[in-house]
Each structure stands twice: as structure tokens, then as C-alpha cells.
Coordinates of C-alpha atoms in Angstrom, one line a residue:
X1 CA 40.5 -60.6 -44.7
X2 CA 38.3 -57.8 -43.5
X3 CA 37.6 -57.8 -39.8
X4 CA 33.9 -57.7 -39.2
X5 CA 33.5 -58.4 -35.5
X6 CA 31.8 -55.5 -33.8
X7 CA 32.2 -57.0 -30.4
X8 CA 34.2 -54.4 -28.6
X9 CA 32.5 -54.7 -25.2
X10 CA 32.9 -57.4 -22.6
X11 CA 30.1 -60.1 -22.7
X12 CA 28.4 -61.8 -19.8
X13 CA 28.0 -65.4 -21.0
X14 CA 24.7 -66.8 -19.8
X15 CA 23.7 -63.9 -17.6
X16 CA 20.6 -61.7 -17.8
X17 CA 21.0 -58.3 -19.3
X18 CA 17.7 -56.7 -18.5
X19 CA 18.7 -54.5 -15.6
X20 CA 22.0 -53.6 -17.2
X21 CA 20.2 -52.8 -20.4
X22 CA 17.9 -50.4 -18.7
X23 CA 20.9 -48.7 -16.9
X24 CA 22.9 -48.3 -20.1
X25 CA 19.8 -47.1 -22.0
X26 CA 19.3 -44.4 -19.5
X27 CA 22.9 -43.2 -19.8
X28 CA 22.7 -43.4 -23.6
X29 CA 19.6 -41.3 -23.7
X30 CA 21.4 -38.7 -21.6
X31 CA 24.1 -38.5 -24.3
X32 CA 26.9 -40.5 -22.7
X33 CA 28.9 -41.7 -25.8
X34 CA 30.3 -44.9 -24.2
X35 CA 26.8 -45.9 -23.1
X36 CA 25.4 -45.2 -26.6
X37 CA 28.1 -47.5 -28.0
X38 CA 27.3 -50.2 -25.4
X39 CA 23.6 -49.9 -26.1
X40 CA 24.3 -50.4 -29.9
X41 CA 26.4 -53.5 -28.9
X42 CA 23.5 -54.9 -26.9
X43 CA 21.0 -54.4 -29.7
X44 CA 23.5 -56.0 -32.1
X45 CA 23.9 -59.1 -30.0
X46 CA 20.4 -59.2 -28.5
X47 CA 21.7 -58.9 -24.9
X48 CA 18.8 -57.9 -22.6
X49 CA 16.7 -56.9 -25.5
X50 CA 15.5 -58.4 -28.8
X51 CA 18.3 -58.3 -31.4
X52 CA 17.9 -55.4 -33.8
X53 CA 20.7 -54.4 -36.3
X54 CA 18.7 -51.3 -37.2
X55 CA 18.7 -50.0 -33.6
X56 CA 22.3 -51.0 -33.2
X57 CA 23.1 -48.7 -36.1
X58 CA 21.1 -45.9 -34.5
X59 CA 23.1 -46.0 -31.2
X60 CA 26.5 -46.7 -32.9
X61 CA 25.9 -43.6 -35.0
X62 CA 25.2 -41.4 -32.1
X63 CA 28.4 -42.6 -30.4
X64 CA 30.3 -42.3 -33.6
X65 CA 29.2 -38.8 -34.2
X66 CA 30.4 -37.9 -30.7
X67 CA 33.9 -39.1 -31.9
X68 CA 34.1 -42.5 -30.2
X69 CA 36.4 -44.6 -32.4
X70 CA 35.0 -47.9 -31.3
X71 CA 31.6 -46.8 -32.5
X72 CA 33.0 -45.4 -35.7
X73 CA 34.6 -48.7 -36.5
X74 CA 31.5 -50.7 -35.7
X75 CA 29.4 -48.4 -37.8
X76 CA 31.8 -49.0 -40.6
X77 CA 31.4 -52.7 -40.2
X78 CA 27.6 -52.4 -40.4
X79 CA 27.8 -50.5 -43.7
X80 CA 30.4 -52.8 -45.1
X81 CA 28.2 -55.9 -44.3
X82 CA 24.8 -54.3 -44.9
X83 CA 23.6 -55.0 -41.4
X84 CA 20.8 -52.7 -40.3
X85 CA 21.5 -50.5 -43.3
X86 CA 21.9 -50.9 -47.0
X87 CA 25.4 -52.0 -47.9
X88 CA 27.5 -49.0 -48.7
X89 CA 31.2 -49.2 -49.0
X90 CA 31.7 -45.5 -49.3
X91 CA 30.0 -45.0 -45.9
X92 CA 32.0 -47.8 -44.5
X93 CA 35.3 -46.2 -45.7
X94 CA 34.2 -42.8 -44.3
X95 CA 33.6 -44.2 -40.8
X96 CA 36.7 -46.5 -40.8
X97 CA 38.8 -43.4 -41.7
X98 CA 37.5 -41.4 -38.8
X99 CA 38.4 -44.3 -36.4
X100 CA 41.7 -45.0 -38.3
X101 CA 42.8 -41.4 -37.9
X102 CA 42.4 -41.8 -34.2
X103 CA 44.8 -44.7 -34.3
X104 CA 42.2 -47.5 -34.1
X105 CA 44.1 -50.5 -35.5
X106 CA 41.1 -52.6 -36.6
X107 CA 39.8 -49.6 -38.6
X108 CA 43.2 -49.0 -40.1
X109 CA 43.2 -52.6 -41.2
X110 CA 39.8 -52.6 -42.7
X111 CA 40.4 -49.3 -44.5
X112 CA 43.5 -50.8 -46.0
X113 CA 41.4 -53.7 -47.3
X114 CA 38.9 -51.3 -48.9
X115 CA 41.8 -49.6 -50.7
X116 CA 43.2 -53.0 -51.7
X117 CA 39.9 -54.1 -53.2
X118 CA 38.8 -50.7 -54.5
X119 CA 35.5 -50.8 -52.5
X120 CA 34.1 -47.4 -51.6
X121 CA 37.5 -45.8 -52.4
X122 CA 39.7 -46.0 -55.4
X123 CA 41.9 -49.1 -55.8
X124 CA 45.1 -47.8 -54.4
X125 CA 47.9 -50.2 -53.2
X126 CA 49.9 -47.3 -51.8
X127 CA 47.0 -46.3 -49.5
X128 CA 46.4 -50.0 -48.7
X129 CA 50.1 -50.3 -47.7
X130 CA 49.9 -47.1 -45.7
X131 CA 46.9 -48.3 -43.5
X132 CA 48.2 -51.8 -43.2
X133 CA 51.5 -50.5 -42.0
X134 CA 49.8 -48.3 -39.4
X135 CA 47.8 -51.3 -38.0
X136 CA 50.8 -53.7 -38.3
X137 CA 53.0 -51.3 -36.2
X138 CA 50.4 -51.6 -33.5
X139 CA 50.7 -55.3 -33.5
X140 CA 47.6 -56.2 -35.6
X141 CA 48.3 -59.7 -36.9
X142 CA 46.0 -59.5 -39.9
X143 CA 47.7 -56.3 -41.1
X144 CA 51.1 -57.8 -40.5
X145 CA 50.2 -60.8 -42.6
X146 CA 48.8 -58.5 -45.4
X147 CA 52.0 -56.5 -45.4
X148 CA 53.9 -59.7 -45.8
X149 CA 51.6 -60.6 -48.8
X150 CA 52.2 -57.2 -50.4
X151 CA 56.0 -57.7 -50.1
X152 CA 55.6 -61.3 -51.3
X153 CA 53.7 -60.3 -54.5
X154 CA 55.3 -56.8 -55.1
X155 CA 52.0 -55.0 -54.8
X156 CA 52.5 -51.4 -53.8
X157 CA 56.2 -52.1 -52.9
X158 CA 59.2 -53.7 -54.6
X159 CA 59.0 -57.5 -54.2
X160 CA 61.0 -58.5 -51.2
X161 CA 60.8 -62.0 -49.8
X162 CA 62.8 -61.2 -46.7
X163 CA 60.5 -58.4 -45.7
X164 CA 57.5 -60.7 -46.5
X165 CA 59.0 -63.3 -44.1
X166 CA 59.6 -60.6 -41.4
X167 CA 56.0 -59.6 -41.4
X168 CA 54.6 -63.1 -41.7
X169 CA 56.6 -64.1 -38.8
X170 CA 55.3 -61.3 -36.6
X171 CA 51.8 -62.4 -37.3
X172 CA 52.6 -66.1 -37.1
X173 CA 54.1 -65.7 -33.6
X174 CA 50.8 -64.3 -32.5
X175 CA 49.1 -67.5 -33.7
X176 CA 47.7 -66.0 -36.9
X177 CA 47.0 -69.1 -38.9
X178 CA 47.2 -67.6 -42.4
X179 CA 50.6 -66.1 -41.7
X180 CA 51.8 -69.5 -40.3
X181 CA 50.6 -71.1 -43.6
X182 CA 52.4 -68.4 -45.6
X183 CA 55.7 -69.0 -43.8
X184 CA 55.2 -72.7 -44.5
X185 CA 54.9 -71.9 -48.2
X186 CA 58.0 -69.8 -48.2
X187 CA 60.0 -72.6 -46.6
X188 CA 58.4 -75.0 -49.1
X189 CA 59.6 -72.8 -52.1
X190 CA 62.8 -71.5 -50.6
X191 CA 61.7 -67.8 -51.1
X192 CA 63.3 -65.5 -48.5
X193 CA 64.5 -68.4 -46.5
X194 CA 66.5 -71.6 -47.3
X195 CA 64.2 -74.4 -48.6
X196 CA 63.4 -76.6 -45.7
X197 CA 60.7 -79.2 -45.8
X198 CA 60.8 -79.7 -42.0
X199 CA 60.2 -76.0 -41.3
X200 CA 57.4 -75.9 -43.9
X201 CA 55.7 -78.9 -42.3
X202 CA 56.1 -77.4 -38.8
X203 CA 54.4 -74.1 -39.9
X204 CA 51.7 -75.9 -41.9
X205 CA 51.0 -78.0 -38.8
X206 CA 50.6 -74.9 -36.6
X207 CA 48.0 -73.5 -39.0
X208 CA 46.4 -76.8 -39.6
X209 CA 45.9 -77.4 -35.9
X210 CA 43.9 -74.2 -35.8
X211 CA 41.7 -75.5 -38.5
X212 CA 43.1 -73.6 -41.4
X213 CA 42.0 -75.7 -44.4
X214 CA 44.7 -74.7 -46.9
X215 CA 47.4 -75.7 -44.5
X216 CA 45.6 -79.0 -43.8
X217 CA 45.5 -79.6 -47.6
X218 CA 49.2 -78.9 -48.0
X219 CA 50.0 -81.3 -45.1
X220 CA 47.8 -83.9 -46.7
X221 CA 49.5 -83.4 -50.1
X222 CA 52.9 -84.0 -48.5
X223 CA 51.8 -87.2 -46.8
X224 CA 50.0 -88.3 -50.0
X225 CA 53.0 -87.9 -52.3
X226 CA 55.7 -88.6 -49.8
X227 CA 57.4 -85.4 -51.0
X228 CA 60.3 -84.8 -48.7
X229 CA 58.8 -87.0 -46.0
X230 CA 57.7 -90.6 -45.6
X231 CA 54.6 -91.3 -47.6
X232 CA 51.7 -92.0 -45.3
X233 CA 48.2 -92.5 -46.8
X234 CA 46.5 -92.6 -43.5
X235 CA 47.8 -89.2 -42.4
X236 CA 47.0 -87.8 -45.9
X237 CA 43.4 -89.0 -45.6
X238 CA 43.2 -87.6 -42.0
X239 CA 44.2 -84.1 -43.2
X240 CA 42.3 -84.2 -46.5
X241 CA 39.2 -85.1 -44.5
X242 CA 39.6 -82.3 -42.0
X243 CA 39.9 -79.8 -44.8
X244 CA 37.2 -81.4 -46.9
X245 CA 34.8 -81.1 -44.0
X246 CA 35.4 -77.4 -44.1
X247 CA 34.3 -77.5 -47.7
X248 CA 37.9 -77.2 -49.1
X249 CA 37.2 -78.2 -52.7
X250 CA 40.6 -79.5 -53.6
X251 CA 40.7 -81.7 -50.5
X252 CA 37.2 -83.1 -51.4
X253 CA 38.4 -83.8 -55.0
X254 CA 41.6 -85.6 -53.7
X255 CA 39.5 -87.6 -51.3
X256 CA 37.4 -88.7 -54.3
X257 CA 40.6 -89.8 -56.1
X258 CA 41.7 -91.7 -53.0
X259 CA 38.4 -93.7 -52.8
X260 CA 38.4 -94.1 -56.6
X261 CA 41.9 -95.7 -56.5
X262 CA 41.6 -97.5 -53.1
X263 CA 44.7 -95.7 -51.8
X264 CA 44.9 -96.4 -48.1
X265 CA 41.2 -97.2 -48.0
X266 CA 39.0 -99.9 -49.5
X267 CA 38.0 -98.8 -53.0
X268 CA 34.6 -97.2 -52.9
X269 CA 33.1 -95.8 -56.1
X270 CA 30.1 -94.3 -54.3
X271 CA 32.2 -92.4 -51.7
X272 CA 34.5 -91.2 -54.6
X273 CA 31.5 -89.9 -56.4
X274 CA 30.1 -88.2 -53.3
X275 CA 33.4 -86.3 -52.7
X276 CA 33.7 -85.5 -56.4
X277 CA 30.2 -84.0 -56.3
X278 CA 30.9 -82.0 -53.2
X279 CA 33.9 -80.5 -54.9
X280 CA 32.2 -80.0 -58.2
X281 CA 29.3 -78.2 -56.6
X282 CA 31.8 -75.7 -55.1
X283 CA 33.1 -75.1 -58.6
X284 CA 36.2 -77.3 -58.6
X285 CA 36.9 -77.7 -62.4
X286 CA 38.8 -81.0 -62.1
X287 CA 35.9 -82.5 -60.1
X288 CA 33.3 -81.2 -62.6
X289 CA 35.3 -82.7 -65.5
X290 CA 35.6 -86.0 -63.5
X291 CA 31.8 -86.1 -62.9
X292 CA 31.3 -85.4 -66.6
X293 CA 33.5 -88.5 -67.4
X294 CA 31.5 -90.6 -65.0
X295 CA 28.2 -89.7 -66.6
X296 CA 29.6 -90.1 -70.1
X297 CA 30.9 -93.6 -69.4
X298 CA 28.1 -94.6 -66.9
X299 CA 30.8 -95.3 -64.3
X300 CA 29.1 -95.5 -60.9
X301 CA 26.1 -93.7 -62.3
X302 CA 23.6 -94.3 -65.0
X303 CA 25.0 -93.2 -68.4
X304 CA 23.6 -89.7 -69.0
X305 CA 25.1 -87.6 -71.8
X306 CA 23.1 -84.6 -70.8
X307 CA 24.6 -84.7 -67.3
X308 CA 28.0 -85.2 -68.9
X309 CA 27.5 -82.2 -71.0
X310 CA 26.3 -80.1 -68.0
X311 CA 29.4 -80.9 -65.9
X312 CA 31.9 -80.6 -68.8
X313 CA 30.5 -77.2 -69.6
X314 CA 30.8 -76.0 -66.1
X315 CA 34.5 -77.0 -66.1
X316 CA 35.1 -75.8 -69.6
X317 CA 33.7 -72.3 -68.9
X318 CA 36.3 -72.1 -66.1
X319 CA 39.0 -72.8 -68.7
X320 CA 39.7 -76.4 -67.8
X321 CA 41.3 -77.8 -71.0
X322 CA 40.3 -81.5 -70.5
X323 CA 36.7 -80.5 -70.2
X324 CA 36.9 -78.2 -73.2
X325 CA 38.2 -81.1 -75.2
X326 CA 35.5 -83.5 -73.9
X327 CA 32.8 -80.9 -74.6
X328 CA 34.1 -80.7 -78.2
X329 CA 33.8 -84.5 -78.5
X330 CA 30.2 -84.3 -77.3
X331 CA 29.3 -81.8 -80.0
X332 CA 31.3 -83.9 -82.6
X333 CA 29.3 -87.0 -81.8
X334 CA 26.0 -85.4 -80.9
X335 CA 25.9 -87.0 -77.5
X336 CA 23.5 -85.1 -75.2
X337 CA 23.5 -82.2 -77.6
X338 CA 22.7 -81.6 -81.3
X339 CA 25.7 -82.4 -83.5
X340 CA 27.6 -79.2 -84.2
X341 CA 31.1 -79.4 -85.7
X342 CA 31.6 -75.7 -85.5
X343 CA 30.9 -75.8 -81.7
X344 CA 33.2 -78.8 -81.4
X345 CA 36.0 -77.0 -83.2
X346 CA 35.4 -73.9 -80.9
X347 CA 36.0 -76.0 -77.8
X348 CA 38.9 -78.0 -79.3
X349 CA 40.6 -74.8 -80.1
X350 CA 40.1 -73.5 -76.5
X351 CA 41.7 -76.6 -75.2
X352 CA 44.4 -76.7 -77.8
X353 CA 45.4 -73.1 -77.1
X354 CA 46.1 -74.2 -73.5
X355 CA 48.4 -77.0 -74.7
X356 CA 45.9 -79.9 -74.6
X357 CA 47.7 -82.6 -76.7
X358 CA 44.6 -84.5 -78.0
X359 CA 42.9 -81.3 -78.9
X360 CA 45.9 -80.0 -80.8
X361 CA 46.2 -83.4 -82.6
X362 CA 42.5 -83.5 -83.4
X363 CA 42.6 -80.0 -84.9
X364 CA 45.6 -81.0 -87.0
X365 CA 43.6 -84.0 -88.2
X366 CA 40.6 -81.9 -89.1
X367 CA 42.7 -79.4 -91.1
X368 CA 44.4 -82.3 -92.8
X369 CA 41.2 -84.0 -93.8
X370 CA 39.0 -80.9 -94.2
X371 CA 36.4 -82.2 -91.7
X372 CA 34.4 -79.3 -90.4
X373 CA 37.0 -76.8 -91.7
X374 CA 38.5 -76.0 -95.1
X375 CA 41.4 -78.4 -95.8
X376 CA 44.6 -76.6 -95.0
X377 CA 47.8 -78.7 -94.7
X378 CA 49.8 -75.8 -93.3
X379 CA 47.4 -75.4 -90.4
X380 CA 47.4 -79.1 -90.0
X381 CA 51.2 -79.1 -89.7
X382 CA 51.1 -76.2 -87.2
X383 CA 48.7 -78.0 -84.9
X384 CA 50.5 -81.3 -85.2
X385 CA 53.8 -79.6 -84.4
X386 CA 52.4 -78.1 -81.2
X387 CA 51.5 -81.5 -80.0
X388 CA 54.6 -83.1 -81.4
X389 CA 56.8 -80.7 -79.6
X390 CA 55.2 -82.0 -76.4
X391 CA 56.2 -85.6 -77.3
X392 CA 52.8 -86.7 -78.5
X393 CA 53.7 -89.6 -80.6
X394 CA 50.6 -89.7 -82.8
X395 CA 51.2 -86.1 -83.8
X396 CA 54.9 -86.7 -84.5
X397 CA 53.9 -89.6 -86.8
X398 CA 51.3 -87.5 -88.6
X399 CA 53.8 -84.7 -89.0
X400 CA 56.2 -87.2 -90.5
X401 CA 53.5 -88.3 -93.0
X402 CA 52.8 -84.8 -94.1
X403 CA 56.5 -84.2 -94.7
X404 CA 56.5 -87.5 -96.6
X405 CA 53.7 -86.4 -98.8
X406 CA 54.9 -85.1 -102.2
X407 CA 51.7 -83.1 -102.5
X408 CA 52.0 -81.7 -99.0
X409 CA 53.0 -78.1 -98.2
X410 CA 56.7 -78.9 -97.5
X411 CA 57.9 -82.3 -98.8
X412 CA 61.0 -83.2 -96.9
X413 CA 62.2 -86.8 -96.5
X414 CA 64.7 -85.8 -93.9
X415 CA 62.1 -84.1 -91.8
X416 CA 59.8 -87.1 -92.3
X417 CA 62.5 -89.4 -91.0
X418 CA 63.2 -87.1 -88.1
X419 CA 59.6 -87.1 -86.9
X420 CA 59.1 -90.8 -87.5
X421 CA 62.2 -91.3 -85.3
X422 CA 60.7 -89.2 -82.5
X423 CA 57.4 -91.2 -82.6
X424 CA 59.2 -94.5 -82.9
X425 CA 61.3 -93.8 -79.8
X426 CA 58.0 -93.3 -77.9
X427 CA 56.8 -96.7 -79.1
X428 CA 54.5 -95.7 -82.0
X429 CA 54.1 -98.8 -84.1
X430 CA 53.4 -97.2 -87.4
X431 CA 56.3 -94.8 -87.0
X432 CA 58.6 -97.7 -86.1
X433 CA 57.7 -99.5 -89.3
X434 CA 58.0 -96.2 -91.3
X435 CA 61.4 -95.6 -89.8
X436 CA 62.5 -99.2 -90.6
X437 CA 61.4 -98.6 -94.2
X438 CA 63.5 -95.4 -94.4
X439 CA 66.6 -97.2 -93.2
X440 CA 65.8 -100.1 -95.5
X441 CA 65.6 -97.8 -98.5
X442 CA 68.0 -95.0 -97.5
X443 CA 65.3 -92.4 -97.7
X444 CA 66.0 -89.3 -95.7
X445 CA 68.7 -91.3 -93.8
X446 CA 71.8 -93.3 -94.7
X447 CA 70.8 -96.8 -95.6
X448 CA 71.4 -99.0 -92.6
X449 CA 70.0 -102.6 -92.6
X450 CA 70.8 -103.1 -89.0
X451 CA 68.7 -100.1 -88.0
X452 CA 66.0 -101.3 -90.4
X453 CA 66.0 -104.6 -88.7
X454 CA 65.8 -103.0 -85.3
X455 CA 62.8 -100.9 -86.1
X456 CA 61.0 -103.6 -88.0
X457 CA 61.5 -105.8 -85.0
X458 CA 60.0 -103.2 -82.7
X459 CA 56.9 -102.8 -84.9
X460 CA 56.6 -106.5 -85.6
X461 CA 56.6 -107.3 -81.9
X462 CA 53.6 -105.0 -81.5
X463 CA 51.7 -106.9 -84.3
X464 CA 52.5 -104.7 -87.3
X465 CA 51.9 -107.1 -90.2
X466 CA 54.0 -105.5 -92.9
X467 CA 56.9 -105.2 -90.4
X468 CA 56.5 -108.9 -89.7
X469 CA 56.6 -109.7 -93.4
X470 CA 59.7 -107.4 -94.0
X471 CA 61.4 -108.9 -91.0
X472 CA 60.8 -112.4 -92.4
X473 CA 62.3 -111.4 -95.7
X474 CA 65.4 -110.0 -93.9
X475 CA 66.0 -113.3 -92.2
X476 CA 65.3 -115.2 -95.4
X477 CA 67.8 -113.2 -97.4
X478 CA 70.3 -112.3 -94.7
X479 CA 69.9 -108.6 -95.2
X480 CA 71.2 -106.9 -92.1
X481 CA 71.1 -110.2 -90.1
X482 CA 72.4 -113.7 -90.5
X483 CA 70.2 -115.9 -92.6
X484 CA 67.9 -117.8 -90.4
X485 CA 65.1 -119.8 -92.1
X486 CA 63.5 -120.6 -88.8
X487 CA 63.2 -116.9 -87.8
X488 CA 62.1 -116.1 -91.4
X489 CA 59.4 -118.8 -91.2
X490 CA 58.1 -117.6 -87.8
X491 CA 57.7 -113.9 -88.9
X492 CA 56.3 -114.8 -92.3
X493 CA 53.8 -117.2 -90.6
X494 CA 52.6 -114.4 -88.4
X495 CA 52.1 -112.1 -91.4
X496 CA 50.4 -114.9 -93.3
X497 CA 48.1 -115.7 -90.4
X498 CA 47.1 -112.0 -90.2
X499 CA 46.1 -112.2 -93.9
X500 CA 49.1 -110.6 -95.6
X501 CA 48.8 -112.3 -99.0
X502 CA 52.4 -112.0 -100.2
X503 CA 53.7 -113.9 -97.1
X504 CA 52.5 -117.3 -98.3
X505 CA 54.9 -117.6 -101.2
X506 CA 57.9 -116.7 -99.1
X507 CA 56.7 -118.9 -96.3
X508 CA 57.0 -121.9 -98.6
X509 CA 60.5 -120.8 -99.5
X510 CA 61.5 -120.6 -95.9
X511 CA 60.0 -124.0 -95.1
X512 CA 61.9 -125.5 -98.0
X513 CA 65.2 -124.5 -96.4
X514 CA 64.5 -126.3 -93.1
X515 CA 64.6 -130.0 -92.3
X516 CA 61.5 -131.5 -90.4
X517 CA 63.1 -131.0 -87.0
X518 CA 63.9 -127.3 -87.7
X519 CA 60.3 -126.8 -89.0
X520 CA 58.8 -128.5 -85.9
X521 CA 60.9 -126.3 -83.6
X522 CA 59.9 -123.2 -85.6
X523 CA 56.2 -124.1 -85.2
X524 CA 56.7 -124.5 -81.4
X525 CA 58.2 -121.0 -81.2
X526 CA 55.3 -119.5 -83.2
X527 CA 53.2 -117.3 -80.8
X528 CA 49.7 -118.6 -80.2

């Protein structure tokens, strides 16, 4: 962070400066450089005279031209911030350099920043490193922290976590909050030091107690999740709130989640929305997407598709995949916008390219059906596979169907059974039935009636009517199970009740094999 403070003189809190101002002005007008600098400082702060950045620049310049490094530095600050002059990074760099070459640490630090940012000078990490090193060796905590960051990231030097820790520690021991936070991160990640949650928490706390919002957020996260420490919702809320009140967007968003879920506080939808909105207005993409969802569903606010569109778009344009997908859905349905399938596909693809499962699946479905795009089974398989490889059961099942399709691009009964199996293991009802059929018929797998029974049972228990019918037949015929007319009657009754026409004939067959007591017992077992 660039050091902007031009306050290089002592201040007299609450005193009058009129007599002192006149004394200093007289000396300044006689060409005394230190007086010229002090007069600039008085104009800058409005001490004994009306504040005037323009006149501050005039007197700083005279002292700077006389070679006074304090004035050169302060003049550089004025040019960098555009105070009393038009903002001009080249002029700022020129004045910082004059002070830096005289060994003025704050100017060395600021010149390093300009090289790091490429402002007024070429972007040059070597030069940034040079000037940060000069300031750091004089004990400048900000420069020490920045050196640590350069070693941390390998910018301008080979990456070296131990050197990063060395410089962070020097700054942290001077109470520099950002360096304390950075050491906490290193202990958190075990980079350059052994991983140590206690040390991480200790350094975060030092920075947090100074009001450093990122450290407050990290403390809150630890207490929120109970990650390495005892979970404590109240402490999490305390630290989130301290950071949120400093406009830390992620803390505001997490406070919204806490009020939304009633975690450690009474559930309060309005407070949740207030915090979401604060974070969203600062550009937090997750909060913007959440606000979009609230407006879309009318949750805590009046349903408003146009507002949903506005917030989804803000998040989508930041690359938030969930919002990109939801934006695609709006264009698909024409909610808050004119229907536009091409625009929908554009946003689905954006989300899908980032690994969004539903977007990948929906693109696969579009290419399979030719909705809004030319039908292309190979592209459908490609998108389904991306989602399937992330264990998205619906995509795995759809992939199985494409391999099962004799008219598809790659008919392969073994691949079909493979993907049905993946989806079935994840509880996908249709896949469980399809897998049961494969084992029943020996299609793509070795025939195995016990496995067929197992998968029919899984699907039937979730209400799959054909699985209920097939399971009833297995109990009726004793295929893969012991014959059990009671079980057969129960499953066939469920299929019949759901309207599966073929079940009625077999139901009578099952009933004919039971005595009245058995039938009465079977009726009692029949789910309501």
C-alpha cells in the first residue's frame, strides 16, 4: 500500500497556529527550506491558515527544489493523489526518486510501489524489489511486508517461503497488521513454517485487534466452521460483524448466510437480505447471485424478474458460474427479458466451461434434442461426460442412454451399463431400474438375478412403477429370490395402483397362491 501521509512535522493538537504561521511564513519567504516545508505542511492541514492544497504544493516545491527530502517526498504524494495539482504519476515518481536517492525510506517505499504497479514508470519488479529492499533495510514495515509478498509469490525473485516469513516477521513485530495477517496465512497453509492452527489464530488475532478486516474474516471463518478449533457461532458472528462494518464484502455475505440459516442467531430474512445487499453493492458475486435468486423466487422481496436479471448479470459478468447459469435460464424462459435461446446458450456455455454441472448437463440435453442448436449427439456426449465425470447422476444416466441408443454415435452396451451403474450408486431411480434390467437380461453385464433384484428393489422403493412390477414378477416366479406370493402381491399392487396395466393379471395370480390370512397380512403391509 502506498504511503500517502505528508505529515512529517509535529502537530499541536487544539492549539492556535496564527503566530507560528506568521513566523514560519516570514522564514519561508526568506528562502529557509525547512520553513518552506513547514509552511506547506500548514497549508496542507489548515493550521493557522485556511487549508489550501494548491499553496501547500507551492511551498513544498520550493523546499523540494532546495533539496529537502521531506518536501520532495510530500510533493510526490501530492502528485500521486492529485492534491493541489493534476494527478501525475511521472511527476510523483520523479520527486520520490530524488528523496529516495537521499535515503528517505518512505519515498523508497512509494517508488517501489510505482514500479510494482507500472504507474509513471515502467512496470519493473526488479526495480520495485530494489527500492523495497532499501526501505526495508531501514526498518520500514510496509516495505518489509512487500518484500515478504514478493518472495511469497516469486515476483522479481525466486519464490522462497522462508524469506517471505523472515520479512513478514520483521514487519509483524513492528505491529504491521497486514504482515501479521500474512504470517497467519503461512501458518494456516504450512508454507515456510510447519502448519500450526494455533499460531495462525494468534497472528490473525493480532491483526484483527488492530481492525484489519481480512484477519477478522479469517478468524470468523475458523470459528464458523470449527476448523482446527472448537466451533463457536457467537465468536464467528462477532468477527464477521467487525469486518462487515468495515465494508468487508465476504463478511457481509457470510453474515447474510448466518441470518438466513438462523445459525447462532434467530433466523431473520430481512437482516439476511440487508447484509446480502451490502455485499452485492460492493461487487460480491456470490451475494449478487443470491439477491438474484431472492428476486426470482420472491423470497423476502416481491418477485421481480427484472431485478433478478440485473443481479444475475452483475455476478455473471464477474464470471460467477451459478449466476451465468441462472441468467441462461431467464433467457430460456423469457423471465424479465425477451426469450433468446442463443443468449441462453451463451451463458450456459460460460458456466459449463467453468465446470457448472447443471449447465454442462443442460448443454448436453440441448445438443441431444436439437433445442436451440443443431442436433449433435457427439457434442451431447461430450457435455454429458464433463458433468458425469464430476458425479452428476443425471448426466451419467443420460450418457448411459446415449450409449444404449443403437442410432447414437457410439452404441456400446458395456459403456451403457457402466454409466447406469455410476448413476445408480448415486441413487438415480431411472438408472437403478435400467441397471436392474441389464442384470436381468445379461445386456452389457453377466446375467445376475440377485443383482437385478437388488437394483429393482432400490428403484421400486423410490416409486419406480416398472421396477415395482418387475420385482413383483421376481417374487412370483422365484427368479433370483425365494418365491414369496405375499411380496409379489405387495409390489404388484403398488404397480397396479400407479396405473401399470399389466400388473392386474399377475396380481390375481399372486392372490390365488395365498390363503385369506396371508392376503390380509399382505394388505396390511401395503404402504398407504
